[in-house]
mmCIF file of C-alpha atoms in Angstrom:
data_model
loop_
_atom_site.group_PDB
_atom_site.id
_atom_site.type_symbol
_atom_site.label_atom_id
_atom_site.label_comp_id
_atom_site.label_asym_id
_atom_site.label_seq_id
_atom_site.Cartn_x
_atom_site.Cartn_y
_atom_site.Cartn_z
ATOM 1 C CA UNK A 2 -9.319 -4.667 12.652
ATOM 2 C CA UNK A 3 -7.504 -5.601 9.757
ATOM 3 C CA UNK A 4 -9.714 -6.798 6.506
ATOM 4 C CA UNK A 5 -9.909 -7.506 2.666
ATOM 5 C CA UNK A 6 -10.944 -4.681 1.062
ATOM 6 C CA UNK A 7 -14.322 -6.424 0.323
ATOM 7 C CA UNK A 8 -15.010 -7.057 3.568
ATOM 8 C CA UNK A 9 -14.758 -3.271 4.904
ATOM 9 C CA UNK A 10 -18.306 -2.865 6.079
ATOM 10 C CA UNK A 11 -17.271 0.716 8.454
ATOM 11 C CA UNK A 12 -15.314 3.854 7.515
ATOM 12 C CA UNK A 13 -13.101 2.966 10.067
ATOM 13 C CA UNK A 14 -12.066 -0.789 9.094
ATOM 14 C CA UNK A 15 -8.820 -0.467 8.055
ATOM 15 C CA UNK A 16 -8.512 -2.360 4.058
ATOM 16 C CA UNK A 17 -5.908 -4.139 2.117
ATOM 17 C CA UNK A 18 -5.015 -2.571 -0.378
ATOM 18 C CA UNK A 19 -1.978 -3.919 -1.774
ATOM 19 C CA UNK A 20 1.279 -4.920 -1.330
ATOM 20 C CA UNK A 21 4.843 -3.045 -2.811
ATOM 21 C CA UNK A 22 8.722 -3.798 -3.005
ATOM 22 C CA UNK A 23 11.224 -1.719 -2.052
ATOM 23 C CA UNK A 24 11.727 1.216 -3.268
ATOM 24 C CA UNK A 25 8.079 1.417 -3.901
ATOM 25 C CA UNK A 26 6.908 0.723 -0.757
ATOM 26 C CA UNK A 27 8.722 3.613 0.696
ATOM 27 C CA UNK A 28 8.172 5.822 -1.697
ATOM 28 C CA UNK A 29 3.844 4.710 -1.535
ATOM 29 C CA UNK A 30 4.505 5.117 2.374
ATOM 30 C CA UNK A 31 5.502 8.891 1.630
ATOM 31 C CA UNK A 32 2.751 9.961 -0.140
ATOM 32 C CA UNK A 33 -0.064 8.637 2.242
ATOM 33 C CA UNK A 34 1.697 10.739 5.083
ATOM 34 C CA UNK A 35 2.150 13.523 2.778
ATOM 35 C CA UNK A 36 -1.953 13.558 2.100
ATOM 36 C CA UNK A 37 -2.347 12.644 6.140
ATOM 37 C CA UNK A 38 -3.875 9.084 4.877
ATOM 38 C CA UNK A 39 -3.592 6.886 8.487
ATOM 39 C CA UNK A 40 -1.603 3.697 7.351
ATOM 40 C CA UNK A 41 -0.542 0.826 8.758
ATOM 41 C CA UNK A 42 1.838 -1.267 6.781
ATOM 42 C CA UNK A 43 3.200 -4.950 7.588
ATOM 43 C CA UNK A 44 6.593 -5.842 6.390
ATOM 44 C CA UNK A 45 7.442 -9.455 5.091
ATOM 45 C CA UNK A 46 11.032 -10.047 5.874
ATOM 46 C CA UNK A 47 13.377 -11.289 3.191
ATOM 47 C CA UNK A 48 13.011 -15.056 4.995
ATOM 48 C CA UNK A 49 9.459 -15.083 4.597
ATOM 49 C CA UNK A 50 9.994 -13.902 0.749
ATOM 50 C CA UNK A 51 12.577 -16.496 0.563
ATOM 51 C CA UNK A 52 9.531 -19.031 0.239
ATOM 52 C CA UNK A 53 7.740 -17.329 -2.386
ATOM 53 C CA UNK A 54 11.106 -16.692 -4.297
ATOM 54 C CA UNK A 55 10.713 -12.603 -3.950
ATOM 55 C CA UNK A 56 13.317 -10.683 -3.694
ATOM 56 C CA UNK A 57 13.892 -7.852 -0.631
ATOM 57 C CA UNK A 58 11.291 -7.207 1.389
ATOM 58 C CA UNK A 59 7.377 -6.576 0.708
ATOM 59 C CA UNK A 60 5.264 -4.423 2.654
ATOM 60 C CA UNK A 61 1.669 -5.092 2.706
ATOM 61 C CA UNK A 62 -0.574 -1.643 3.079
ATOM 62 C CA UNK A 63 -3.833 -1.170 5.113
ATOM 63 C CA UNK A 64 -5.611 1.758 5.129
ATOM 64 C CA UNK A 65 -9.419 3.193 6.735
ATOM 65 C CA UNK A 66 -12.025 1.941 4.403
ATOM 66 C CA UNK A 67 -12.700 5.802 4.169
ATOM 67 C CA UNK A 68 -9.739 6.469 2.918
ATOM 68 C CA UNK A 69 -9.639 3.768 0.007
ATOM 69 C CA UNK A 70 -10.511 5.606 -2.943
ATOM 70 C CA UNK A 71 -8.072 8.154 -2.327
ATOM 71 C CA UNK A 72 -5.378 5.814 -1.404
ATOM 72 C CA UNK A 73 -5.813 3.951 -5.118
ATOM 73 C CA UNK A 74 -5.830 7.564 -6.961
ATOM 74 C CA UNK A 75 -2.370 8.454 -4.838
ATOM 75 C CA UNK A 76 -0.964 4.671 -5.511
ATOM 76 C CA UNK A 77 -2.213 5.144 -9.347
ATOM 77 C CA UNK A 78 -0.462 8.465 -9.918
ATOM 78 C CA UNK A 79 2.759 6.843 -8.555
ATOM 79 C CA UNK A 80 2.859 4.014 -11.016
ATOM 80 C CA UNK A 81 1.621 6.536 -13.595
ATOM 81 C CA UNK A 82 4.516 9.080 -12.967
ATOM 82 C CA UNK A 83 7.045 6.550 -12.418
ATOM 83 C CA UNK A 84 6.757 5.447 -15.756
ATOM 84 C CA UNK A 85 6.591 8.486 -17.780
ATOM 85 C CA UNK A 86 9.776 9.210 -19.629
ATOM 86 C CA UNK A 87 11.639 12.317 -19.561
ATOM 87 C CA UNK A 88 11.900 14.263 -22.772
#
């Protein structure tokens, strides 16, 4: 089933492990199939957003407790690269 990332007990709970906007999402999305990470996201439509006063929609992303760890390195090199500026 789906969990908090704290309460993954087996390698094949599938975590929480954060939430991204467009065009992050997509582009987060990407890389976990590139690395063959199983992922199942849930998108919040813009009406549900509406209520928290986000804008576009947010996609919430599980993935196997077994998979965590790598998940986080993949999700920290794409906020890393993104803002690195070109020389």
């Amino acid at each position: 089933g789906l969990v908090g990332s704290e309460m993954c007990i087996r390698d094949s709970d599938y975590c929480f492990i954060g939430n991204k906007c467009s065009p992050w999402a997509e582009m987060y999305h990407g890389i976990l199939k590139d690395d063959h990470i199983p992922v199942i996201i849930r998108q919040w439509s813009p009406r549900t957003a509406a209520y928290t006063g986000e804008v576009g929609t947010r996609t919430d992303f599980f993935v196997p407790y077994s998979e965590l760890d790598h998940a986080r390195q993949l999700e920290q090199a794409l906020m890393d690269s993104s803002f690195e500026q070109p020389d």
